[in-house]
Coordinates of C-alpha atoms and ligand atoms in Angstrom, one line a residue:
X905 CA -111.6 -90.6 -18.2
X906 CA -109.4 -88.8 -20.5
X907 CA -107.4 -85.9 -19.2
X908 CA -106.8 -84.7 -22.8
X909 CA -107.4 -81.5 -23.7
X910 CA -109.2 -80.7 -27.1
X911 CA -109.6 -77.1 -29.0
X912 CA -112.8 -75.8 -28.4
X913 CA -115.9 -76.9 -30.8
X914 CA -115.4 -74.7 -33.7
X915 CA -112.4 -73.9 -33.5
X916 CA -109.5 -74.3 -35.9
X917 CA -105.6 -74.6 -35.9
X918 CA -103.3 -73.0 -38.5
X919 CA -100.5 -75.4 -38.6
X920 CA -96.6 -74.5 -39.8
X921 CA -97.9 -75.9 -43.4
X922 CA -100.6 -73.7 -44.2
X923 CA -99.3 -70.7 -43.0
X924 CA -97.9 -70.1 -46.1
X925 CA -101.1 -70.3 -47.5
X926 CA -102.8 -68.2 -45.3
X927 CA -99.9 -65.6 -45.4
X928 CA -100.3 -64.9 -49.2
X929 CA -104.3 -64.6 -49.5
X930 CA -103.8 -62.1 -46.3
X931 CA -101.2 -60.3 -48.4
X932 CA -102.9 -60.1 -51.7
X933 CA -105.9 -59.2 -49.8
X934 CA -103.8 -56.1 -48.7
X935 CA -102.0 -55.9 -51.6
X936 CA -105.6 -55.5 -53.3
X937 CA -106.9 -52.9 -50.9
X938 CA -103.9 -50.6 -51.5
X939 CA -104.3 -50.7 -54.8
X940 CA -107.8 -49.5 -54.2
X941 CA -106.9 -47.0 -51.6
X942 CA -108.0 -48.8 -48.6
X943 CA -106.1 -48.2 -45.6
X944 CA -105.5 -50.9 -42.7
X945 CA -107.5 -51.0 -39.4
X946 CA -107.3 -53.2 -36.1
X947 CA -109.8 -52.8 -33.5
X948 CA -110.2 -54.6 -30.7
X949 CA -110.9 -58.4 -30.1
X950 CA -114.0 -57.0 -27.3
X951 CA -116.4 -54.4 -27.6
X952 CA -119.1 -53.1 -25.2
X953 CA -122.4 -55.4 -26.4
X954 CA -124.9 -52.8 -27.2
X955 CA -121.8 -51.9 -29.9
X956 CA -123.4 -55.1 -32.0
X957 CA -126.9 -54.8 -30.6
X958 CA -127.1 -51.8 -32.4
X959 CA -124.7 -51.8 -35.2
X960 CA -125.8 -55.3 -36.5
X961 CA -129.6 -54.6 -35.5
X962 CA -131.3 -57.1 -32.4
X963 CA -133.3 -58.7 -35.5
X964 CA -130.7 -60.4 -37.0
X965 CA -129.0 -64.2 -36.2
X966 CA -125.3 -62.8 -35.1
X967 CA -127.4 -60.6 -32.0
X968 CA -129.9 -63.0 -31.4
X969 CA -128.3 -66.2 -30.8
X970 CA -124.6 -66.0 -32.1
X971 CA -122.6 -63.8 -29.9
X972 CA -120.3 -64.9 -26.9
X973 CA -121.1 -62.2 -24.3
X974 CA -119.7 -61.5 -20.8
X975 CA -120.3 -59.6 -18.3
X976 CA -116.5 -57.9 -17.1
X977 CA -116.6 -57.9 -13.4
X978 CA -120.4 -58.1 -12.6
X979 CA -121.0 -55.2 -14.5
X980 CA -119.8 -54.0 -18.2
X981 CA -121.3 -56.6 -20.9
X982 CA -118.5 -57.0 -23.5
X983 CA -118.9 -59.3 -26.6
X984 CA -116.1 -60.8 -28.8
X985 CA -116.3 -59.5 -32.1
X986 CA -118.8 -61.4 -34.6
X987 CA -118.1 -58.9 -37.5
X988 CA -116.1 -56.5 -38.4
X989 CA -118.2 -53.3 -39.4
X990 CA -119.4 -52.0 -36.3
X991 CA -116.0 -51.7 -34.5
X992 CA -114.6 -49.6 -37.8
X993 CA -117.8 -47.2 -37.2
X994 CA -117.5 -47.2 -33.6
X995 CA -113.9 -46.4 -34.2
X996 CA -115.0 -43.9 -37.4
X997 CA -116.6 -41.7 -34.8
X998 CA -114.7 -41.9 -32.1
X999 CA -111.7 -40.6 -33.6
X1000 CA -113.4 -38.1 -35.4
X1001 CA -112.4 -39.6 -39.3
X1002 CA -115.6 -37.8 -40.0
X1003 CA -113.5 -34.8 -40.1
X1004 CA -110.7 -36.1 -42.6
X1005 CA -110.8 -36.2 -46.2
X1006 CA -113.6 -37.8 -47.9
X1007 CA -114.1 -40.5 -48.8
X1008 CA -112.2 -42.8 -45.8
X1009 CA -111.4 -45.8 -47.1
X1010 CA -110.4 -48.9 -44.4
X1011 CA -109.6 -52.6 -44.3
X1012 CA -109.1 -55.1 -41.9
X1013 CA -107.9 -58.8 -41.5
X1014 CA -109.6 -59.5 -37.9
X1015 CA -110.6 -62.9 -36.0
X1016 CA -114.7 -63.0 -35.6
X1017 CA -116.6 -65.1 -33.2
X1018 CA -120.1 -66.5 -33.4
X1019 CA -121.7 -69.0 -31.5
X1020 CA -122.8 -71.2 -34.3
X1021 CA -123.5 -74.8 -34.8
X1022 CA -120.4 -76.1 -36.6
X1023 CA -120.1 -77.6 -39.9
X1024 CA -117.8 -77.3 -43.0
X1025 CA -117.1 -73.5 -43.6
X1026 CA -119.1 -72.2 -40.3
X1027 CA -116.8 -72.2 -37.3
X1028 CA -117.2 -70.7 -34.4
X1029 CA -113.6 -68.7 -34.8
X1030 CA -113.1 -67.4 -38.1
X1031 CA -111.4 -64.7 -40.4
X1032 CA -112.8 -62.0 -42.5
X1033 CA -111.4 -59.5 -44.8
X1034 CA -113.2 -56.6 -45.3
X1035 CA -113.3 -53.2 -46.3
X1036 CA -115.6 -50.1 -45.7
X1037 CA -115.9 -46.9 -47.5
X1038 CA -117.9 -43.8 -45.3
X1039 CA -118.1 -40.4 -46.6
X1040 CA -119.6 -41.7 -50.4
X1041 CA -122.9 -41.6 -51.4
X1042 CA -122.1 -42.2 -55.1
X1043 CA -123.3 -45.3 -57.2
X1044 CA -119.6 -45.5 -57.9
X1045 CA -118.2 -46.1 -54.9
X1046 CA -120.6 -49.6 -54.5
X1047 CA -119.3 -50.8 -57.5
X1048 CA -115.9 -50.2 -56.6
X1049 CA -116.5 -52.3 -53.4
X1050 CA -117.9 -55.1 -55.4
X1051 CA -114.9 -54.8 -57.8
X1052 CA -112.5 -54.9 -55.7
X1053 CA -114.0 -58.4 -54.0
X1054 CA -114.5 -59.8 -57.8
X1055 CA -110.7 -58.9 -58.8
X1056 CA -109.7 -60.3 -55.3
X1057 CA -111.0 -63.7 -55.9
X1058 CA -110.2 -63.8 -59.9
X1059 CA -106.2 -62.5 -58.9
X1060 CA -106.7 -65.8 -56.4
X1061 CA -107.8 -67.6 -59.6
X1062 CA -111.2 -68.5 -58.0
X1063 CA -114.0 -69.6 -60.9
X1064 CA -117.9 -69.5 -61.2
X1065 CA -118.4 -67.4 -58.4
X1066 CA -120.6 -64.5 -59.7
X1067 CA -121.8 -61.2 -57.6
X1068 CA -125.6 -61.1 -57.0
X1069 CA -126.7 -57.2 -56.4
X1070 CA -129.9 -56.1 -54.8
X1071 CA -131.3 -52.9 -53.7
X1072 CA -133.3 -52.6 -50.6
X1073 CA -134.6 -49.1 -50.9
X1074 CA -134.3 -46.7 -48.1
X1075 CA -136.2 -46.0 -45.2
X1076 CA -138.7 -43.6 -47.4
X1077 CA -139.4 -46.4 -50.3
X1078 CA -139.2 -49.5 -47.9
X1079 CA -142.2 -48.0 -45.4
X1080 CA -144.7 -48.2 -48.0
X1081 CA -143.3 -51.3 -49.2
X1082 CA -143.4 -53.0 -45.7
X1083 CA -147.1 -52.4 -45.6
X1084 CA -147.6 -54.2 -48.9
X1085 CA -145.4 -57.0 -47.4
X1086 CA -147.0 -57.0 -44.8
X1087 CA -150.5 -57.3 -46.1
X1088 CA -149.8 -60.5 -48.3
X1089 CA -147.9 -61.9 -45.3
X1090 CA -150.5 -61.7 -43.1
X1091 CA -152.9 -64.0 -42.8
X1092 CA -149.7 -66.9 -43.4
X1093 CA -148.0 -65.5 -40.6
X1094 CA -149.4 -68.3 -38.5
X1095 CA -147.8 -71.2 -40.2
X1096 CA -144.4 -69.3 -40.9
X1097 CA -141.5 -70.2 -38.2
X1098 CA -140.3 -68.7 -34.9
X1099 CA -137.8 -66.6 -36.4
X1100 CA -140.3 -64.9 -38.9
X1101 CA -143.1 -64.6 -36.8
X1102 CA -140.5 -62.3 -34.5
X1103 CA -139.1 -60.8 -37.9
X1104 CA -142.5 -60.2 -38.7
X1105 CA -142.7 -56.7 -37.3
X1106 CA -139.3 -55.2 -36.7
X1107 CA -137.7 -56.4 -39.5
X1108 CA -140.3 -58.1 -42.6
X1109 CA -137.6 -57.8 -45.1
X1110 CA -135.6 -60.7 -43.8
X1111 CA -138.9 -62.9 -44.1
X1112 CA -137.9 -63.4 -48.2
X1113 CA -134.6 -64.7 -47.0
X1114 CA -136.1 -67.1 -44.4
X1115 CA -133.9 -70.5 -45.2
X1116 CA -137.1 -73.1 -44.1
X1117 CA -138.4 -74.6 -46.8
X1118 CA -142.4 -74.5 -46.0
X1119 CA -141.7 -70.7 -45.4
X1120 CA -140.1 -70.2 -49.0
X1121 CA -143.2 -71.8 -50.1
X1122 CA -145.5 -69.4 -47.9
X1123 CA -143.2 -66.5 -49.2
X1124 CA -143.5 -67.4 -53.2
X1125 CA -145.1 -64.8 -55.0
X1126 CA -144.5 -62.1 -52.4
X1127 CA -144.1 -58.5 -53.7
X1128 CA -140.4 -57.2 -53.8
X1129 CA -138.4 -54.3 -52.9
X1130 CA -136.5 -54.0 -56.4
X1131 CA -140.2 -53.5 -57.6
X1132 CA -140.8 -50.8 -55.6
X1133 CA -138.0 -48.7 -55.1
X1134 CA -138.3 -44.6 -55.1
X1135 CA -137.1 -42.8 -58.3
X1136 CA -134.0 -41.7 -56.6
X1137 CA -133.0 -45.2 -55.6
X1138 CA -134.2 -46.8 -58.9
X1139 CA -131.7 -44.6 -60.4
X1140 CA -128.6 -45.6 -58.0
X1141 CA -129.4 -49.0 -58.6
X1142 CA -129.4 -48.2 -62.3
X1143 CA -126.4 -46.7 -62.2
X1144 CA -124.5 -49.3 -59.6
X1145 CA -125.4 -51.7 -63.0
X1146 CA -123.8 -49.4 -65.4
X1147 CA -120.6 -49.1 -63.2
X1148 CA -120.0 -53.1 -62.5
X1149 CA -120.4 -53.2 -66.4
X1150 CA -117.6 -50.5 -67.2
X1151 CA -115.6 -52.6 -64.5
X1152 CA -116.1 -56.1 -66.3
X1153 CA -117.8 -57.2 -62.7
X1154 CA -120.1 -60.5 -63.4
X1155 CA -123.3 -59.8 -61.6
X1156 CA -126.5 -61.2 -61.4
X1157 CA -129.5 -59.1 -60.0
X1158 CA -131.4 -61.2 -57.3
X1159 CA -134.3 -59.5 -55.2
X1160 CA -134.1 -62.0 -53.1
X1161 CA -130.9 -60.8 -51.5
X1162 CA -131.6 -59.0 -48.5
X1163 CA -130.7 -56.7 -45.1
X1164 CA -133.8 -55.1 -43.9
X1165 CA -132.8 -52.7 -40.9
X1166 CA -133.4 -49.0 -41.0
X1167 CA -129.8 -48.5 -41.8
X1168 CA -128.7 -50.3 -45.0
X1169 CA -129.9 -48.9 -48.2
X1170 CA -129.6 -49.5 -51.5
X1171 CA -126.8 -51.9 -52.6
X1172 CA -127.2 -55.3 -50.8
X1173 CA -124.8 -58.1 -52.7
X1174 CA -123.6 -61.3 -52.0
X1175 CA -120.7 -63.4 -53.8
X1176 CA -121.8 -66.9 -54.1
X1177 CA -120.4 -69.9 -56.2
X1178 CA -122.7 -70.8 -58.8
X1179 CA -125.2 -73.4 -59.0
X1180 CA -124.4 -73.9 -55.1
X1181 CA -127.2 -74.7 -53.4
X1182 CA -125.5 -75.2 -49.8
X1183 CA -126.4 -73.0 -46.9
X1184 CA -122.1 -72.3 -45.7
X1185 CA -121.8 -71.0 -49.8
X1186 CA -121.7 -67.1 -50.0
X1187 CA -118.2 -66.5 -49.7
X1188 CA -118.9 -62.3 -49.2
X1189 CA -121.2 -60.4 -48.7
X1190 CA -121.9 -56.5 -48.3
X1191 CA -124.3 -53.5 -48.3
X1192 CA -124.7 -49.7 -48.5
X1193 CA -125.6 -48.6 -45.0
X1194 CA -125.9 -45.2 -44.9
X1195 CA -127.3 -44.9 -41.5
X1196 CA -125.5 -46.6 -39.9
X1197 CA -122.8 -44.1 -38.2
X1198 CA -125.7 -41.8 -37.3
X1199 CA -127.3 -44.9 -35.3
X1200 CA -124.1 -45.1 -33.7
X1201 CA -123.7 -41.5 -32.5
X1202 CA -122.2 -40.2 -35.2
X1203 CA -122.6 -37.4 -38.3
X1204 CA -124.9 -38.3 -40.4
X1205 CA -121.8 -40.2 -43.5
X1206 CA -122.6 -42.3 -46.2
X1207 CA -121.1 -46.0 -46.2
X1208 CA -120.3 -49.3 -48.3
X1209 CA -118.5 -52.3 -47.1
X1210 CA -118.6 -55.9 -47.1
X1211 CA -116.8 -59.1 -45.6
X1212 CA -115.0 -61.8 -47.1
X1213 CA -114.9 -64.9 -45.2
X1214 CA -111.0 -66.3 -45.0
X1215 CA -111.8 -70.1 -44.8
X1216 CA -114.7 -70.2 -47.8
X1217 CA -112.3 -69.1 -49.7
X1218 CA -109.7 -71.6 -48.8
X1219 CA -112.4 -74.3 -49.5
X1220 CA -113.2 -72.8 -52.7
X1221 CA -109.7 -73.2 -53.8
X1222 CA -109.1 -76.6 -52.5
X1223 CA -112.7 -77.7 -54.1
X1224 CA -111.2 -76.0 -57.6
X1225 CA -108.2 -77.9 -57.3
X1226 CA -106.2 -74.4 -57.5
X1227 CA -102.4 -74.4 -56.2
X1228 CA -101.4 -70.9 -54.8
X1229 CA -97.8 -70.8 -55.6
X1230 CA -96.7 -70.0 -52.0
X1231 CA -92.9 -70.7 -52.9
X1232 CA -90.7 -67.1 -52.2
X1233 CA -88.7 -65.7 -55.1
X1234 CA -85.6 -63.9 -55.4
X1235 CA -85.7 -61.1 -58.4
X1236 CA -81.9 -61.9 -59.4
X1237 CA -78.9 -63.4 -58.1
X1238 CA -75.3 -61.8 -59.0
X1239 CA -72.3 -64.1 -59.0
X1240 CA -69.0 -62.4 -59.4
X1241 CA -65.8 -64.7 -60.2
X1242 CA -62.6 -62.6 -58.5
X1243 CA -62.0 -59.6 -56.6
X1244 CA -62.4 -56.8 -59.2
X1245 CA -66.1 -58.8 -60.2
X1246 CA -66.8 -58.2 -56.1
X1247 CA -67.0 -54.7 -56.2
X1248 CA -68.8 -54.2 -59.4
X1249 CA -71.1 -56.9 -57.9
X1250 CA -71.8 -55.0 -54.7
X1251 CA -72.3 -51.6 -56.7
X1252 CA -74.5 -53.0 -58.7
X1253 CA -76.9 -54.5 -56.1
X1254 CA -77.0 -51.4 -54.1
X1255 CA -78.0 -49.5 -57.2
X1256 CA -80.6 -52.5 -58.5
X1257 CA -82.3 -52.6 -54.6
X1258 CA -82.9 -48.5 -55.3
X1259 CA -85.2 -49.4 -58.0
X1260 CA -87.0 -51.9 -55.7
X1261 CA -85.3 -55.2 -56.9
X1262 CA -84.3 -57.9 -55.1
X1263 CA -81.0 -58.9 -54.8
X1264 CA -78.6 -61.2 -53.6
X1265 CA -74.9 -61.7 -53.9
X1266 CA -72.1 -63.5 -52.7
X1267 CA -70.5 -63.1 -49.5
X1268 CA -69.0 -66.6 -48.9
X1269 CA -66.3 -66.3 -51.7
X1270 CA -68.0 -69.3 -53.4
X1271 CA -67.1 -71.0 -56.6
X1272 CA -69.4 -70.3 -59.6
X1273 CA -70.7 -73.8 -59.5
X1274 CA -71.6 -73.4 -55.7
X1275 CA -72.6 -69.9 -56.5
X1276 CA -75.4 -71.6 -59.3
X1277 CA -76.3 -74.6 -56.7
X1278 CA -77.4 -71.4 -53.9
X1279 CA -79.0 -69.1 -56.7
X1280 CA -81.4 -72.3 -57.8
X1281 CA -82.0 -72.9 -53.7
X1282 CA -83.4 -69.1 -53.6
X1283 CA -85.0 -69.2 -56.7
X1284 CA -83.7 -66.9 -58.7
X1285 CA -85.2 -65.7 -61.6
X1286 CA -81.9 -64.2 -63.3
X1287 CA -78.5 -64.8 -62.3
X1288 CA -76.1 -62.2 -63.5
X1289 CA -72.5 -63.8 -63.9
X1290 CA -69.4 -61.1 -63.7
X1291 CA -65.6 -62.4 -64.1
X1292 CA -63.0 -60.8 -65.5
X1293 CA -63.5 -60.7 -69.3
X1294 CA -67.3 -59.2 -68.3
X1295 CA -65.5 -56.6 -66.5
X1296 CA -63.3 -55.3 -69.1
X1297 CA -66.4 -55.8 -71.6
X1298 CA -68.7 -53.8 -69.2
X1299 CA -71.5 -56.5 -69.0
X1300 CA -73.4 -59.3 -67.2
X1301 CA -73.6 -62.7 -68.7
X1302 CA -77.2 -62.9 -67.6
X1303 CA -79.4 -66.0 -67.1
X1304 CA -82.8 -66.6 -67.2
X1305 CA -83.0 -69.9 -64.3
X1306 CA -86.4 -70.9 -66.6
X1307 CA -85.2 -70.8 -70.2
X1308 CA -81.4 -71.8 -69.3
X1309 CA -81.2 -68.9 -72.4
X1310 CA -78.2 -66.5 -71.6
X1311 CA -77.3 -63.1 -72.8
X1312 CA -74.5 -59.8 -72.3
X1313 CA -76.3 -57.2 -70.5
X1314 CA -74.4 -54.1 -70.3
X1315 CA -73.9 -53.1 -66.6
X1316 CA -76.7 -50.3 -66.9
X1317 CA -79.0 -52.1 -68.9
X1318 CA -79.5 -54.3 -65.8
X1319 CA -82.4 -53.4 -64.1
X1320 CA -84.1 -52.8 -67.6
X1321 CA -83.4 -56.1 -68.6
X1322 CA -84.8 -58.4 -65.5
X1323 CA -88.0 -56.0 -65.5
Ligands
LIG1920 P1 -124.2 -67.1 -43.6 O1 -125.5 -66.9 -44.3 O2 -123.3 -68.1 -44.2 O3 -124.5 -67.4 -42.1 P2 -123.7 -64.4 -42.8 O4 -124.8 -63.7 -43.6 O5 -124.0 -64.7 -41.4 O6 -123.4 -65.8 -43.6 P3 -121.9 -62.2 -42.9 O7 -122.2 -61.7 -41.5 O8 -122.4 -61.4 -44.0 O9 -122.3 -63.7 -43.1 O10 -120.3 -62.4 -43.0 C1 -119.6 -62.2 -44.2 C2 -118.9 -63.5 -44.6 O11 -118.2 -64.1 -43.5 C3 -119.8 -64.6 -45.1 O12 -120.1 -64.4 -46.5 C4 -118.9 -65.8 -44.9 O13 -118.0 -65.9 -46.0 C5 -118.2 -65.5 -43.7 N1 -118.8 -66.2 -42.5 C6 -119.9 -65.8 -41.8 N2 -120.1 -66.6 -40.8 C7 -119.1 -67.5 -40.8 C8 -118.7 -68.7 -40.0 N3 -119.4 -69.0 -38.9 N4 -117.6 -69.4 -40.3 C9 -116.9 -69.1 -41.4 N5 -117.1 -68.0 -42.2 C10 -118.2 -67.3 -41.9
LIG1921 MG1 -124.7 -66.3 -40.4

């Protein structure tokens, strides 16, 4: 027998060479978020269980068979985190953020865990960026959210993945709809499977989702949500429409996009690559849910978020053949040639780091020719040269390392000039 010792099933390493990788898409993921006004969260790696029981719903696949629960000592159940939304709300309440100014705003970059069976894109360890808004009842504030995941993955250069928006009503709207649901599903319900038999009652919304092919065919034809939404959330989803087109958002509506617990309403969207048919393919998805902090304990507080999954993305951009340019830059290099060139050199990259530029200079008394071999190692954009004659001239020979073109910069025109 081997006395090797393998990762667990599921489970993935991030080796010295991707981390590169990995480093910029977290980075332009918070890079994105500021410029959105999302602020950064961490919450634990545990919570209590009842935490997901009731903030993901007992209905749903992640509380039903996905989580890894364990019971701390003999007697608190605590559960690794499968998603990132109900630790923020826990968190949302329990430090009062209800009380700050409106709307709050959060992201994270967190670890999740789900017992699944694994496969290409579905581990059982994964990462998620997401981002939740509470406080915003506004048709606004979901587009924003699904802007911000459509300018996330077209900054990353990701293709053909389009956002498909739903509405799924709110608890006054989806009562009378459940009864129609329920109604046409009845007398099927027999040859439907295990899962939508339980769904059946709790939860009939997820039956139009149900994955099993002979169940899709049971379903076809069944009356929709979208079809029979209230005035008042006719008109948010009318307006979430007009907002993702003022924003340039690609969007397709698709009733079939669902989350049917008592707490999400309204905006339910997924981002999926087109023409995928595969089951690992939505690489975010996201929903208005605002009852959810109430469910939890808290004031009632509107909320929007979703969850990007880390490695769909990564396969989306190895299966588009796109290169993220991982490589590190330096703004400008300047070489000085004598002592008097030294201090002007110093000076200057004092006063060009104020404005937020990156510089380096020589401190090894190098030769130009040395000085050009480092500035090329730490790809510099611009190398500002400075001897003598420069000195008494009051410029920078400056050159641009990708044209090879060169031109006199006077010393003030500097910063302007590499801008
Ligand atoms: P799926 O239908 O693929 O199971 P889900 O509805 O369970 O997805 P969410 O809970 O909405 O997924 O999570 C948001 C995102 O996290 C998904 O769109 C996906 O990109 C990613 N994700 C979910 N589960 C996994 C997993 N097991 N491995 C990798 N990524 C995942
Ligand atoms: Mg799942």
């Amino acid at each position: 027998m081997s006395n090797k010792i393998f990762a667990p099933k599921g489970t993935n390493d991030i080796l010295p060479e991707k981390i590169a990788l990995w480093e910029k898409i977290e980075s332009q993921a918070k890079n994105i978020a500021a410029r959105y006004g999302f602020k950064q969260i961490r919450t634990p790696e545990f919570e209590s269980t009842n935490l997901f029981e009731r903030g993901v719903g007992d209905t749903t696949d992640i509380v039903q068979k996905e989580m890894y629960t364990f019971t701390h000592k003999g007697k608190e159940s605590l559960t690794l985190k499968p998603e990132g939304t109900a630790p923020v709300v826990r968190s949302f309440i329990e430090n009062g953020m209800a009380s700050a100014a409106q709307p709050v705003k959060l992201f994270y970059l967190t670890n999740c865990f789900r017992c699944e069976n694994p496969q290409k894109g579905r581990y059982r360890q994964f990462h998620q960026f997401g981002i939740e808004v509470f406080g915003a009842e506004d048709a606004s504030s979901d587009a924003e959210v699904i802007s911000l995941a459509y300018e996330f993955l077209r900054e990353l250069g990701i293709k053909d993945v389009i956002a498909k928006v739903n509405s799924v009503g709110c608890p006054t709207c989806r009562k009378a709809y459940y009864e129609k649901l329920k109604a046409f599903i009845a007398p099927k319900l027999d040859k439907l499977c295990d899962d939508c038999k339980n769904r059946f009652d709790k939860n009939p919304m997820r039956l139009i989702d149900c994955k099993v092919e002979t169940c899709k065919e049971h379903i076809e034809g069944a009356p929709l949500m979208l079809d029979e939404l209230c005035t008042d959330c006719k008109d948010h989803f009318e307006k979430v429409k007009t907002y993702l087109d003022c924003m340039g958002v690609e969007y397709e509506v698709d009733p079939k996009i669902v989350r049917g617990l008592d707490y999400y309403t309204n905006t339910a969207f997924e981002f999926i690559p087109k023409d995928s048919t595969k089951s690992q393919a939505a690489i975010a998805a996201g929903g208005r849910y605002n009852g959810l902090v109430e469910t939890l304990g808290g004031p009632k507080t509107a909320g929007i978020g979703l969850a990007m999954g880390i490695e769909r993305i990564l396969i989306q951009l190895e299966e588009q053949g796109i290169e993220i340019d991982t490589e590190e830059y330096t703004d400008l290099y300047i070489a000085p040639l004598g002592e008097g060139a030294k201090e002007i050199a110093l000076k200057y990259s004092t006063l060009l780091r104020r404005e937020g530029i990156t510089v380096l200079t020589d401190v090894m008394n190098r030769s130009l020719k040395a000085q050009m071999k480092y500035a090329d190692k730490i790809n510099a954009k611009f190398v500002a040269m400075v001897g003598e004659d420069e000195a008494d001239k009051g410029v920078f020979l400056v050159r641009d390392m990708n044209t090879k073109e060169q031109t006199e910069v006077p010393f003030d025109k500097l910063a302007e000039f590499i801008k």
